[in-house]
Every structure is written in structure tokens, then in C-alpha cells.
């Protein structure tokens, strides 16, 4: 994969437009999680250190194009960046016809999704983005799977104007880590794939089955695989129409399934207040062969999780996407906790991605033991599936 990195370019006195993923949760004007902002800071700092005039673009939420709303404004992010960088950060809402900016300054542009044509990757809008800069830096891996004007279109437009395009620090690190885990990984390779449905992770599982020596499955996905082995999963969430697919995947790689699970009676669960009702439900450890018709599997039991953890300890490459139980409720979080600690303590190269995975990593405080935390979400999954990410393809094109 040949992509120019920002640190290879001379940015001094140049207008540099950096596409970041600053799509953070904001409540009443207050940022409630700054994970994505922290991930973007190194690229911004490096560009400023190179004496660039730095313009930063991002989306926030899902506003209606052409109808700006205060709740989708990036103004709180501008305030955050000013404090984090200890410098003035100008916030521009009217920028498509150009922005006055000097070397060493940083300007945050208002939500790109306020611009008509952003999501449809309008060529004229992409040209206007490209007109803003001398160098375009794609640093938003989390949006690299979307062909939009500020992600893919602007790269093509900038190239058409004979301008430099490159990957920022975050994007370059994401691609390096994913390539290490997927393109030429050190064996044995193990993946942890959790989630409610096989159907949502089917392409991921099929792709990983060709690359992994073992796959740990959790959540509703594990229930479908257990059913494929002939186990009665009771009232558990599973997909009977994908049982045959699960069997095919099991023929390609070693699927690690629990022999004991944690269950609760379906009658104790209120699906309108799922987590609240689980907090009050009775948790029982049972053999997978003893599950009653009115019981739901909600976690991997301790002994089974510890056996699976031994495979994690022996792995040279670990890819983790998804918890293996309802970890938000402690009585159904033991399996995820044990596997999280195993990833932390493993000597293998580990990469983890996905919102629920990052939440579990945060809950169990194992981030320092994971070699790379991907901020990608959907882009992370599509990369693992082997799909072409439009923005990455545009950066690679000659």
C-alpha cells in the first residue's frame, strides 16, 4: 500500500486542509467523550510545528444538508481544541469561498454536513474544498469507507489541481496496524468477534476464517454457532437461517466456543429496559447442554472464558471486535473481562476496534495493554472484510 504520509512533506507556509473525524458526543454544548479529539491532536500539532496554515474539517452527527442546526455545530470542538493546543482557534462558518489564514494558525471549519452535496460526493463541492488548500491531509479513518465530498471527492479534486494529498498521522497508524494484523500477520492469528447477529458480521467472519487460526465468537453470534453444533440455545437470540453458514465457517477455521455460559430467564427480562432488567435478573452458570427453553445466554462463564484466554495468551496476532457478553451489567460481564485481561497480558500484537469494544476496554482499563486501538468503527469492519475504502483508494491512485 503506497500512500504518501504527511511527515514526508514540507508544509511550511502552506495552506493545509486536514479532514479529521471530530464526530464526538455533545450534550447541552458539552463534549462527553474526547477520544476522537485526542486521537486527532498529534496530526494537528505536527502540522503546526511544520509552520503550516492549518484548516480542519469534520462532520458531526446527521444534520439535514443546507439546514444548519446549533446542536450539530462544531463550535464546542473549537473551544476544546483551543484549550488542548493552548492557542487561539478560529471558527469559520462561511468558508467555501476561501479563508484568510497565516502560517502557524489553526482554523476549524463548521460541520461539512451543513454543505449541500457533501454526502452525495458532489464534484463542485469537492472542488471548493480543494480550492481552500495547497495540501490535503486525510486523517479521518472513521470516514474513509464513505465516498463523500470531504473524504474521497476532495482527494480527486486536489489531485486534479496538481496539489499534494497525503495521510495524516492517525490514518497512517491505522493502516499500518491493520496491515500488520491482516496482510502478513505473525502466526498463530486469533480473532475475537462479538455481536448480536452473525448477519451483521458475516463478511467479517468469512474474511477472518481465511486468515485466522482461531476465532472466538461471543454474544448472539456465539449462540448461532452453538446451535450449529446441535446445542439447544433456549430462548437466546440466534439466527436459525445462518446455522448452515456457521457450519461452513467452522470447517475453515477453529471456532472457540464455551462449554459453560451465564443465563437468565427470559421472563425476567424487559426488552424496553434491557440493561435495567438484567441488573435485577438472576444469573446462573450452566453447561451449554443444560439450557432450558425459557433461558437466554448472556455471557461466557468464568471457567470457559479462562480456557479461551489460554488461546489468546498463545496468539502472536490478535484482532478484537466486539464483547462476548452483556458487559455493561457486571454479572454478565465476566467473560468479556477475562478476555480483555488476556489481550492486555498477551505478548502478541493486538488491535481492537468498534464502539462496544472500546467501551469494554475503557471499563476494564486495559487500553495500555492493547497495541493499537482503532477509532474506525464501520471503516474498521470494512477493512477487515477486505473491502476497498474509497478515500484510501483515492489516496493510492496515481
mmCIF file of C-alpha atoms in Angstrom:
data_model
loop_
_atom_site.group_PDB
_atom_site.id
_atom_site.type_symbol
_atom_site.label_atom_id
_atom_site.label_comp_id
_atom_site.label_asym_id
_atom_site.label_seq_id
_atom_site.Cartn_x
_atom_site.Cartn_y
_atom_site.Cartn_z
ATOM 1 C CA UNK A 1 0.000 0.000 0.000
ATOM 2 C CA UNK A 2 1.782 3.127 -1.248
ATOM 3 C CA UNK A 3 0.384 6.294 0.297
ATOM 4 C CA UNK A 4 2.317 9.482 0.982
ATOM 5 C CA UNK A 5 2.435 10.365 4.688
ATOM 6 C CA UNK A 6 2.145 13.924 5.968
ATOM 7 C CA UNK A 7 5.501 13.703 7.690
ATOM 8 C CA UNK A 8 7.145 13.234 4.277
ATOM 9 C CA UNK A 9 6.006 16.659 3.024
ATOM 10 C CA UNK A 10 7.262 20.201 3.507
ATOM 11 C CA UNK A 11 4.247 22.090 4.870
ATOM 12 C CA UNK A 12 5.939 25.361 5.776
ATOM 13 C CA UNK A 13 3.861 28.407 4.786
ATOM 14 C CA UNK A 14 1.359 26.181 3.002
ATOM 15 C CA UNK A 15 -2.398 26.070 3.469
ATOM 16 C CA UNK A 16 -3.111 22.573 4.739
ATOM 17 C CA UNK A 17 -6.657 21.215 4.901
ATOM 18 C CA UNK A 18 -6.911 18.276 7.320
ATOM 19 C CA UNK A 19 -10.021 16.090 7.293
ATOM 20 C CA UNK A 20 -10.436 14.718 10.803
ATOM 21 C CA UNK A 21 -13.155 12.676 12.454
ATOM 22 C CA UNK A 22 -14.265 15.021 15.234
ATOM 23 C CA UNK A 23 -17.734 13.484 15.439
ATOM 24 C CA UNK A 24 -17.930 13.471 19.231
ATOM 25 C CA UNK A 25 -20.955 13.185 21.528
ATOM 26 C CA UNK A 26 -22.102 16.610 22.718
ATOM 27 C CA UNK A 27 -24.838 17.192 25.306
ATOM 28 C CA UNK A 28 -26.007 20.707 26.154
ATOM 29 C CA UNK A 29 -22.913 22.103 24.479
ATOM 30 C CA UNK A 30 -20.548 19.895 26.498
ATOM 31 C CA UNK A 31 -18.346 17.209 24.915
ATOM 32 C CA UNK A 32 -18.954 13.967 26.819
ATOM 33 C CA UNK A 33 -16.163 11.882 25.237
ATOM 34 C CA UNK A 34 -12.962 13.287 23.753
ATOM 35 C CA UNK A 35 -11.453 10.021 22.480
ATOM 36 C CA UNK A 36 -11.594 11.087 18.819
ATOM 37 C CA UNK A 37 -10.281 14.555 19.624
ATOM 38 C CA UNK A 38 -7.309 13.131 21.484
ATOM 39 C CA UNK A 39 -6.598 10.853 18.527
ATOM 40 C CA UNK A 40 -6.571 13.826 16.124
ATOM 41 C CA UNK A 41 -4.302 16.101 18.179
ATOM 42 C CA UNK A 42 -0.907 14.633 17.121
ATOM 43 C CA UNK A 43 -1.586 15.348 13.445
ATOM 44 C CA UNK A 44 -2.710 18.901 14.184
ATOM 45 C CA UNK A 45 0.303 19.543 16.401
ATOM 46 C CA UNK A 46 2.708 18.204 13.782
ATOM 47 C CA UNK A 47 1.209 20.354 11.034
ATOM 48 C CA UNK A 48 1.505 23.441 13.249
ATOM 49 C CA UNK A 49 5.078 22.504 14.146
ATOM 50 C CA UNK A 50 5.834 22.414 10.408
ATOM 51 C CA UNK A 51 4.655 26.055 10.205
ATOM 52 C CA UNK A 52 1.565 25.241 8.173
ATOM 53 C CA UNK A 53 -1.592 27.298 7.974
ATOM 54 C CA UNK A 54 -3.954 24.629 9.257
ATOM 55 C CA UNK A 55 -7.600 24.296 8.254
ATOM 56 C CA UNK A 56 -9.523 21.469 9.931
ATOM 57 C CA UNK A 57 -12.717 19.938 8.543
ATOM 58 C CA UNK A 58 -15.058 17.361 10.044
ATOM 59 C CA UNK A 59 -18.656 16.217 10.223
ATOM 60 C CA UNK A 60 -20.800 15.999 13.340
ATOM 61 C CA UNK A 61 -23.988 13.969 13.578
ATOM 62 C CA UNK A 62 -26.561 13.684 10.812
ATOM 63 C CA UNK A 63 -27.953 17.164 10.070
ATOM 64 C CA UNK A 64 -30.076 17.913 7.023
ATOM 65 C CA UNK A 65 -27.789 19.386 4.378
ATOM 66 C CA UNK A 66 -28.392 23.085 3.844
ATOM 67 C CA UNK A 67 -30.198 23.413 7.185
ATOM 68 C CA UNK A 68 -27.600 24.232 9.873
ATOM 69 C CA UNK A 69 -28.677 23.462 13.452
ATOM 70 C CA UNK A 70 -26.911 24.638 16.588
ATOM 71 C CA UNK A 71 -26.903 21.135 18.090
ATOM 72 C CA UNK A 72 -24.746 19.930 15.194
ATOM 73 C CA UNK A 73 -22.284 22.822 15.324
ATOM 74 C CA UNK A 74 -18.583 22.156 15.853
ATOM 75 C CA UNK A 75 -18.214 25.300 17.999
ATOM 76 C CA UNK A 76 -17.690 23.241 21.215
ATOM 77 C CA UNK A 77 -14.918 21.354 19.406
ATOM 78 C CA UNK A 78 -13.224 24.655 18.515
ATOM 79 C CA UNK A 79 -13.265 25.590 22.195
ATOM 80 C CA UNK A 80 -11.827 22.196 23.123
ATOM 81 C CA UNK A 81 -9.026 22.451 20.561
ATOM 82 C CA UNK A 82 -8.108 25.941 21.751
ATOM 83 C CA UNK A 83 -7.661 24.618 25.287
ATOM 84 C CA UNK A 84 -5.877 21.417 24.219
ATOM 85 C CA UNK A 85 -3.463 23.231 21.888
ATOM 86 C CA UNK A 86 -3.121 26.255 24.183
ATOM 87 C CA UNK A 87 -3.630 28.656 21.305
ATOM 88 C CA UNK A 88 -6.448 30.615 19.655
ATOM 89 C CA UNK A 89 -8.594 28.504 17.331
ATOM 90 C CA UNK A 90 -10.736 30.472 14.922
ATOM 91 C CA UNK A 91 -14.097 29.008 13.998
ATOM 92 C CA UNK A 92 -15.378 29.690 10.485
ATOM 93 C CA UNK A 93 -18.946 29.054 9.361
ATOM 94 C CA UNK A 94 -18.681 30.683 5.916
ATOM 95 C CA UNK A 95 -15.600 29.218 4.330
ATOM 96 C CA UNK A 96 -16.356 27.677 0.936
ATOM 97 C CA UNK A 97 -15.194 30.757 -0.985
ATOM 98 C CA UNK A 98 -11.889 30.891 0.876
ATOM 99 C CA UNK A 99 -10.402 31.536 4.314
ATOM 100 C CA UNK A 100 -7.752 34.072 5.260
ATOM 101 C CA UNK A 101 -5.177 32.241 7.344
ATOM 102 C CA UNK A 102 -1.499 32.707 8.191
ATOM 103 C CA UNK A 103 1.213 30.138 8.848
ATOM 104 C CA UNK A 104 1.047 28.890 12.426
ATOM 105 C CA UNK A 105 -2.707 29.499 12.718
ATOM 106 C CA UNK A 106 -5.413 26.866 13.075
ATOM 107 C CA UNK A 107 -8.966 27.354 11.853
ATOM 108 C CA UNK A 108 -11.785 24.890 12.443
ATOM 109 C CA UNK A 109 -14.424 24.835 9.717
ATOM 110 C CA UNK A 110 -18.098 24.339 10.502
ATOM 111 C CA UNK A 111 -19.702 20.921 10.038
ATOM 112 C CA UNK A 112 -19.173 19.765 6.446
ATOM 113 C CA UNK A 113 -22.558 18.071 6.506
ATOM 114 C CA UNK A 114 -24.192 21.507 6.547
ATOM 115 C CA UNK A 115 -22.981 21.803 2.941
ATOM 116 C CA UNK A 116 -25.373 20.661 0.217
ATOM 117 C CA UNK A 117 -23.774 17.845 -1.790
ATOM 118 C CA UNK A 118 -21.479 16.529 0.959
ATOM 119 C CA UNK A 119 -22.988 13.066 1.278
ATOM 120 C CA UNK A 120 -23.573 12.683 -2.460
ATOM 121 C CA UNK A 121 -19.896 13.437 -3.114
ATOM 122 C CA UNK A 122 -20.743 16.417 -5.310
ATOM 123 C CA UNK A 123 -17.796 17.240 -7.584
ATOM 124 C CA UNK A 124 -18.344 21.002 -7.413
ATOM 125 C CA UNK A 125 -18.350 20.955 -3.611
ATOM 126 C CA UNK A 126 -15.217 18.792 -3.628
ATOM 127 C CA UNK A 127 -13.539 21.368 -5.885
ATOM 128 C CA UNK A 128 -14.403 24.131 -3.420
ATOM 129 C CA UNK A 129 -12.808 22.152 -0.604
ATOM 130 C CA UNK A 130 -9.685 21.612 -2.709
ATOM 131 C CA UNK A 131 -9.534 25.336 -3.520
ATOM 132 C CA UNK A 132 -9.019 26.052 0.173
ATOM 133 C CA UNK A 133 -5.612 24.423 0.382
ATOM 134 C CA UNK A 134 -2.208 23.683 -1.076
ATOM 135 C CA UNK A 135 -2.063 20.266 0.621
ATOM 136 C CA UNK A 136 -4.948 17.983 1.587
ATOM 137 C CA UNK A 137 -4.453 15.614 4.512
ATOM 138 C CA UNK A 138 -6.866 12.714 5.020
ATOM 139 C CA UNK A 139 -6.696 11.735 8.691
ATOM 140 C CA UNK A 140 -10.258 10.525 9.325
ATOM 141 C CA UNK A 141 -10.026 6.759 9.102
ATOM 142 C CA UNK A 142 -13.506 6.544 10.618
ATOM 143 C CA UNK A 143 -14.950 8.118 7.454
ATOM 144 C CA UNK A 144 -12.626 6.519 4.906
ATOM 145 C CA UNK A 145 -15.302 3.996 3.918
ATOM 146 C CA UNK A 146 -17.631 6.797 2.778
ATOM 147 C CA UNK A 147 -17.244 8.339 -0.664
ATOM 148 C CA UNK A 148 -18.217 11.890 0.262
ATOM 149 C CA UNK A 149 -17.083 15.310 -0.888
ATOM 150 C CA UNK A 150 -14.833 15.970 2.108
ATOM 151 C CA UNK A 151 -13.318 12.470 2.139
ATOM 152 C CA UNK A 152 -12.948 10.982 -1.350
ATOM 153 C CA UNK A 153 -14.086 13.751 -3.680
ATOM 154 C CA UNK A 154 -11.668 16.357 -2.342
ATOM 155 C CA UNK A 155 -8.738 13.990 -2.872
ATOM 156 C CA UNK A 156 -9.591 13.583 -6.551
ATOM 157 C CA UNK A 157 -10.191 17.326 -6.885
ATOM 158 C CA UNK A 158 -6.899 18.233 -5.231
ATOM 159 C CA UNK A 159 -5.033 15.833 -7.488
ATOM 160 C CA UNK A 160 -6.768 17.377 -10.469
ATOM 161 C CA UNK A 161 -5.402 20.741 -9.338
ATOM 162 C CA UNK A 162 -1.897 19.215 -9.061
ATOM 163 C CA UNK A 163 -1.926 19.582 -5.290
ATOM 164 C CA UNK A 164 -0.365 17.195 -2.801
ATOM 165 C CA UNK A 165 -2.567 14.714 -0.939
ATOM 166 C CA UNK A 166 -1.420 12.527 1.927
ATOM 167 C CA UNK A 167 -2.356 10.546 5.006
ATOM 168 C CA UNK A 168 -2.206 12.145 8.432
ATOM 169 C CA UNK A 169 -0.584 10.533 11.474
ATOM 170 C CA UNK A 170 -3.764 8.815 12.662
ATOM 171 C CA UNK A 171 -4.736 7.389 9.294
ATOM 172 C CA UNK A 172 -1.185 6.203 8.606
ATOM 173 C CA UNK A 173 -1.064 4.483 12.003
ATOM 174 C CA UNK A 174 -4.439 2.815 11.420
ATOM 175 C CA UNK A 175 -3.374 1.453 8.044
ATOM 176 C CA UNK A 176 -0.037 0.255 9.412
ATOM 177 C CA UNK A 177 -1.655 -1.569 12.336
ATOM 178 C CA UNK A 178 -4.379 -3.154 10.223
ATOM 179 C CA UNK A 179 -1.898 -4.224 7.562
ATOM 180 C CA UNK A 180 0.288 -5.814 10.231
ATOM 181 C CA UNK A 181 -2.694 -7.722 11.611
ATOM 182 C CA UNK A 182 -4.231 -8.755 8.292
ATOM 183 C CA UNK A 183 -1.806 -8.645 5.369
ATOM 184 C CA UNK A 184 1.152 -10.594 6.704
ATOM 185 C CA UNK A 185 0.385 -11.443 10.321
ATOM 186 C CA UNK A 186 2.616 -13.454 12.596
ATOM 187 C CA UNK A 187 1.023 -16.807 13.452
ATOM 188 C CA UNK A 188 -0.906 -18.045 15.287
ATOM 189 C CA UNK A 189 -3.600 -15.488 14.454
ATOM 190 C CA UNK A 190 -6.657 -15.203 16.683
ATOM 191 C CA UNK A 191 -9.733 -13.002 16.352
ATOM 192 C CA UNK A 192 -12.427 -12.178 18.885
ATOM 193 C CA UNK A 193 -15.717 -11.345 17.207
ATOM 194 C CA UNK A 194 -18.743 -10.439 19.293
ATOM 195 C CA UNK A 195 -22.121 -9.023 18.427
ATOM 196 C CA UNK A 196 -25.807 -9.763 18.447
ATOM 197 C CA UNK A 197 -26.104 -11.221 14.952
ATOM 198 C CA UNK A 198 -23.998 -13.297 12.581
ATOM 199 C CA UNK A 199 -25.631 -11.408 9.700
ATOM 200 C CA UNK A 200 -24.053 -8.095 10.767
ATOM 201 C CA UNK A 201 -20.596 -9.671 10.974
ATOM 202 C CA UNK A 202 -20.941 -12.330 8.284
ATOM 203 C CA UNK A 203 -18.459 -10.755 5.843
ATOM 204 C CA UNK A 204 -16.009 -10.190 8.706
ATOM 205 C CA UNK A 205 -16.264 -13.816 9.815
ATOM 206 C CA UNK A 206 -15.896 -15.151 6.281
ATOM 207 C CA UNK A 207 -12.827 -12.994 5.703
ATOM 208 C CA UNK A 208 -11.227 -13.836 9.043
ATOM 209 C CA UNK A 209 -11.888 -17.544 8.571
ATOM 210 C CA UNK A 210 -9.385 -17.445 5.700
ATOM 211 C CA UNK A 211 -6.728 -15.692 7.807
ATOM 212 C CA UNK A 212 -7.146 -16.836 11.404
ATOM 213 C CA UNK A 213 -6.045 -19.998 13.150
ATOM 214 C CA UNK A 214 -8.812 -19.470 15.707
ATOM 215 C CA UNK A 215 -11.846 -17.224 16.163
ATOM 216 C CA UNK A 216 -13.537 -16.585 19.494
ATOM 217 C CA UNK A 217 -17.210 -15.774 18.954
ATOM 218 C CA UNK A 218 -19.440 -14.103 21.516
ATOM 219 C CA UNK A 219 -22.922 -12.695 22.046
ATOM 220 C CA UNK A 220 -25.725 -13.719 19.711
ATOM 221 C CA UNK A 221 -23.088 -14.766 17.169
ATOM 222 C CA UNK A 222 -21.870 -17.491 19.536
ATOM 223 C CA UNK A 223 -25.444 -18.695 20.016
ATOM 224 C CA UNK A 224 -25.812 -19.314 16.279
ATOM 225 C CA UNK A 225 -22.560 -21.294 16.254
ATOM 226 C CA UNK A 226 -23.639 -23.251 19.336
ATOM 227 C CA UNK A 227 -26.883 -24.092 17.556
ATOM 228 C CA UNK A 228 -24.790 -25.267 14.606
ATOM 229 C CA UNK A 229 -23.174 -27.838 16.929
ATOM 230 C CA UNK A 230 -26.597 -29.157 17.941
ATOM 231 C CA UNK A 231 -26.915 -27.264 21.218
ATOM 232 C CA UNK A 232 -30.379 -26.117 22.318
ATOM 233 C CA UNK A 233 -29.850 -22.398 22.954
ATOM 234 C CA UNK A 234 -33.269 -21.986 24.573
ATOM 235 C CA UNK A 235 -34.739 -18.501 24.249
ATOM 236 C CA UNK A 236 -31.374 -16.986 23.295
ATOM 237 C CA UNK A 237 -31.002 -14.631 20.374
ATOM 238 C CA UNK A 238 -29.719 -16.569 17.365
ATOM 239 C CA UNK A 239 -30.261 -16.825 13.608
ATOM 240 C CA UNK A 240 -31.518 -20.249 12.537
ATOM 241 C CA UNK A 241 -31.250 -19.317 8.848
ATOM 242 C CA UNK A 242 -27.479 -18.885 9.272
ATOM 243 C CA UNK A 243 -26.778 -22.141 11.090
ATOM 244 C CA UNK A 244 -25.577 -23.795 7.866
ATOM 245 C CA UNK A 245 -23.314 -20.801 7.181
ATOM 246 C CA UNK A 246 -21.894 -21.157 10.683
ATOM 247 C CA UNK A 247 -21.132 -24.808 9.964
ATOM 248 C CA UNK A 248 -19.271 -23.809 6.789
ATOM 249 C CA UNK A 249 -17.184 -21.264 8.697
ATOM 250 C CA UNK A 250 -16.382 -23.919 11.324
ATOM 251 C CA UNK A 251 -14.926 -26.096 8.579
ATOM 252 C CA UNK A 252 -12.498 -23.324 7.608
ATOM 253 C CA UNK A 253 -11.075 -22.357 10.982
ATOM 254 C CA UNK A 254 -11.137 -23.275 14.663
ATOM 255 C CA UNK A 255 -14.146 -21.610 16.264
ATOM 256 C CA UNK A 256 -13.672 -21.354 20.037
ATOM 257 C CA UNK A 257 -16.996 -21.863 21.806
ATOM 258 C CA UNK A 258 -17.771 -22.005 25.532
ATOM 259 C CA UNK A 259 -18.842 -25.193 27.286
ATOM 260 C CA UNK A 260 -20.403 -23.166 30.107
ATOM 261 C CA UNK A 261 -22.417 -19.961 29.854
ATOM 262 C CA UNK A 262 -24.258 -17.492 32.058
ATOM 263 C CA UNK A 263 -28.024 -17.430 31.544
ATOM 264 C CA UNK A 264 -31.129 -15.656 32.814
ATOM 265 C CA UNK A 265 -34.784 -16.481 32.404
ATOM 266 C CA UNK A 266 -36.424 -14.610 29.537
ATOM 267 C CA UNK A 267 -39.416 -13.854 31.772
ATOM 268 C CA UNK A 268 -37.154 -11.673 33.946
ATOM 269 C CA UNK A 269 -36.016 -9.530 31.027
ATOM 270 C CA UNK A 270 -37.808 -6.381 29.903
ATOM 271 C CA UNK A 271 -36.572 -5.551 26.425
ATOM 272 C CA UNK A 272 -37.783 -1.951 26.750
ATOM 273 C CA UNK A 273 -35.404 -1.588 29.716
ATOM 274 C CA UNK A 274 -32.913 -4.275 28.769
ATOM 275 C CA UNK A 275 -29.924 -3.323 30.917
ATOM 276 C CA UNK A 276 -32.084 -2.259 33.855
ATOM 277 C CA UNK A 277 -33.944 -5.553 33.902
ATOM 278 C CA UNK A 278 -30.736 -7.565 33.520
ATOM 279 C CA UNK A 279 -29.362 -5.814 36.580
ATOM 280 C CA UNK A 280 -32.242 -7.347 38.559
ATOM 281 C CA UNK A 281 -32.316 -10.737 36.798
ATOM 282 C CA UNK A 282 -30.912 -13.903 38.365
ATOM 283 C CA UNK A 283 -27.690 -15.039 36.657
ATOM 284 C CA UNK A 284 -26.945 -18.750 36.563
ATOM 285 C CA UNK A 285 -23.956 -20.675 35.227
ATOM 286 C CA UNK A 286 -24.972 -23.652 33.107
ATOM 287 C CA UNK A 287 -23.484 -26.178 30.750
ATOM 288 C CA UNK A 288 -24.396 -25.382 27.149
ATOM 289 C CA UNK A 289 -26.105 -28.792 27.120
ATOM 290 C CA UNK A 290 -28.444 -27.913 30.011
ATOM 291 C CA UNK A 291 -30.076 -24.698 28.805
ATOM 292 C CA UNK A 292 -33.819 -24.606 29.384
ATOM 293 C CA UNK A 293 -36.264 -23.400 26.742
ATOM 294 C CA UNK A 294 -37.039 -20.215 28.705
ATOM 295 C CA UNK A 295 -33.395 -19.244 29.342
ATOM 296 C CA UNK A 296 -31.206 -16.789 27.449
ATOM 297 C CA UNK A 297 -27.418 -16.998 27.112
ATOM 298 C CA UNK A 298 -25.920 -13.630 28.100
ATOM 299 C CA UNK A 299 -22.228 -14.323 28.745
ATOM 300 C CA UNK A 300 -19.392 -16.833 28.631
ATOM 301 C CA UNK A 301 -18.929 -18.388 32.097
ATOM 302 C CA UNK A 302 -15.689 -17.921 34.050
ATOM 303 C CA UNK A 303 -14.133 -21.379 33.544
ATOM 304 C CA UNK A 304 -14.836 -21.387 29.799
ATOM 305 C CA UNK A 305 -13.508 -17.842 29.434
ATOM 306 C CA UNK A 306 -10.292 -18.832 31.206
ATOM 307 C CA UNK A 307 -9.807 -21.764 28.830
ATOM 308 C CA UNK A 308 -10.337 -19.460 25.842
ATOM 309 C CA UNK A 309 -7.945 -16.957 27.428
ATOM 310 C CA UNK A 310 -5.158 -19.538 27.112
ATOM 311 C CA UNK A 311 -5.546 -19.410 23.321
ATOM 312 C CA UNK A 312 -5.272 -15.608 23.488
ATOM 313 C CA UNK A 313 -2.092 -15.861 25.557
ATOM 314 C CA UNK A 314 -0.591 -18.157 22.901
ATOM 315 C CA UNK A 315 -1.561 -15.986 19.921
ATOM 316 C CA UNK A 316 1.031 -13.913 18.081
ATOM 317 C CA UNK A 317 -1.581 -11.667 16.422
ATOM 318 C CA UNK A 318 -4.924 -10.721 17.992
ATOM 319 C CA UNK A 319 -7.773 -8.811 16.358
ATOM 320 C CA UNK A 320 -10.686 -7.884 18.637
ATOM 321 C CA UNK A 321 -14.090 -6.602 17.557
ATOM 322 C CA UNK A 322 -16.988 -6.952 19.951
ATOM 323 C CA UNK A 323 -17.621 -8.033 23.561
ATOM 324 C CA UNK A 324 -18.660 -11.633 24.310
ATOM 325 C CA UNK A 325 -21.499 -10.825 26.736
ATOM 326 C CA UNK A 326 -23.653 -8.009 28.055
ATOM 327 C CA UNK A 327 -20.616 -6.486 29.777
ATOM 328 C CA UNK A 328 -22.494 -3.306 30.752
ATOM 329 C CA UNK A 329 -24.060 -5.383 33.559
ATOM 330 C CA UNK A 330 -21.320 -6.817 35.781
ATOM 331 C CA UNK A 331 -22.953 -10.212 36.370
ATOM 332 C CA UNK A 332 -22.923 -10.754 32.604
ATOM 333 C CA UNK A 333 -19.506 -9.185 32.002
ATOM 334 C CA UNK A 334 -17.130 -11.794 33.414
ATOM 335 C CA UNK A 335 -16.361 -13.364 30.038
ATOM 336 C CA UNK A 336 -15.527 -10.046 28.384
ATOM 337 C CA UNK A 337 -13.435 -9.002 31.388
ATOM 338 C CA UNK A 338 -11.367 -12.200 31.393
ATOM 339 C CA UNK A 339 -10.746 -11.990 27.644
ATOM 340 C CA UNK A 340 -9.893 -8.277 27.947
ATOM 341 C CA UNK A 341 -7.291 -9.087 30.597
ATOM 342 C CA UNK A 342 -5.941 -11.883 28.394
ATOM 343 C CA UNK A 343 -5.492 -9.483 25.465
ATOM 344 C CA UNK A 344 -3.819 -6.992 27.806
ATOM 345 C CA UNK A 345 -1.385 -9.608 29.133
ATOM 346 C CA UNK A 346 -0.648 -11.295 25.798
ATOM 347 C CA UNK A 347 2.769 -10.872 24.226
ATOM 348 C CA UNK A 348 1.198 -10.933 20.746
ATOM 349 C CA UNK A 349 0.414 -7.882 18.610
ATOM 350 C CA UNK A 350 -3.140 -6.786 19.353
ATOM 351 C CA UNK A 351 -5.516 -4.425 17.592
ATOM 352 C CA UNK A 352 -9.048 -3.621 18.741
ATOM 353 C CA UNK A 353 -11.838 -1.620 17.152
ATOM 354 C CA UNK A 354 -15.551 -0.885 17.332
ATOM 355 C CA UNK A 355 -17.557 1.237 19.741
ATOM 356 C CA UNK A 356 -18.602 -1.546 22.132
ATOM 357 C CA UNK A 357 -15.083 -2.949 22.145
ATOM 358 C CA UNK A 358 -13.569 0.407 23.043
ATOM 359 C CA UNK A 359 -16.218 0.834 25.761
ATOM 360 C CA UNK A 360 -15.247 -2.546 27.252
ATOM 361 C CA UNK A 361 -11.563 -1.660 27.049
ATOM 362 C CA UNK A 362 -12.318 1.565 28.896
ATOM 363 C CA UNK A 363 -14.436 -0.198 31.546
ATOM 364 C CA UNK A 364 -11.767 -2.770 32.322
ATOM 365 C CA UNK A 365 -8.896 -0.260 31.929
ATOM 366 C CA UNK A 366 -6.811 -2.409 29.589
ATOM 367 C CA UNK A 367 -6.017 0.198 26.926
ATOM 368 C CA UNK A 368 -2.325 0.295 27.835
ATOM 369 C CA UNK A 369 -2.080 -3.414 27.063
ATOM 370 C CA UNK A 370 -3.616 -3.212 23.582
ATOM 371 C CA UNK A 371 -1.077 -2.359 20.901
ATOM 372 C CA UNK A 372 -3.478 -0.378 18.720
ATOM 373 C CA UNK A 373 -6.964 0.993 19.338
ATOM 374 C CA UNK A 374 -8.774 1.728 16.091
ATOM 375 C CA UNK A 375 -11.169 4.671 16.033
ATOM 376 C CA UNK A 376 -12.620 3.424 12.768
ATOM 377 C CA UNK A 377 -15.939 1.744 13.579
ATOM 378 C CA UNK A 378 -17.541 0.933 10.232
ATOM 379 C CA UNK A 379 -14.294 1.595 8.368
ATOM 380 C CA UNK A 380 -12.505 -0.856 10.658
ATOM 381 C CA UNK A 381 -15.022 -3.589 9.852
ATOM 382 C CA UNK A 382 -14.963 -2.932 6.112
ATOM 383 C CA UNK A 383 -11.166 -3.021 6.060
ATOM 384 C CA UNK A 384 -11.213 -6.355 7.917
ATOM 385 C CA UNK A 385 -13.783 -7.624 5.405
ATOM 386 C CA UNK A 386 -11.302 -6.842 2.645
ATOM 387 C CA UNK A 387 -13.436 -4.130 1.084
ATOM 388 C CA UNK A 388 -11.931 -1.168 -0.742
ATOM 389 C CA UNK A 389 -12.290 2.032 1.259
ATOM 390 C CA UNK A 390 -12.983 4.896 -1.194
ATOM 391 C CA UNK A 391 -10.782 7.517 0.476
ATOM 392 C CA UNK A 392 -7.885 5.065 0.776
ATOM 393 C CA UNK A 393 -8.253 4.071 -2.865
ATOM 394 C CA UNK A 394 -8.223 7.757 -3.862
ATOM 395 C CA UNK A 395 -5.021 8.357 -1.877
ATOM 396 C CA UNK A 396 -3.397 5.386 -3.593
ATOM 397 C CA UNK A 397 -4.444 6.281 -7.132
ATOM 398 C CA UNK A 398 -1.708 7.798 -9.284
#
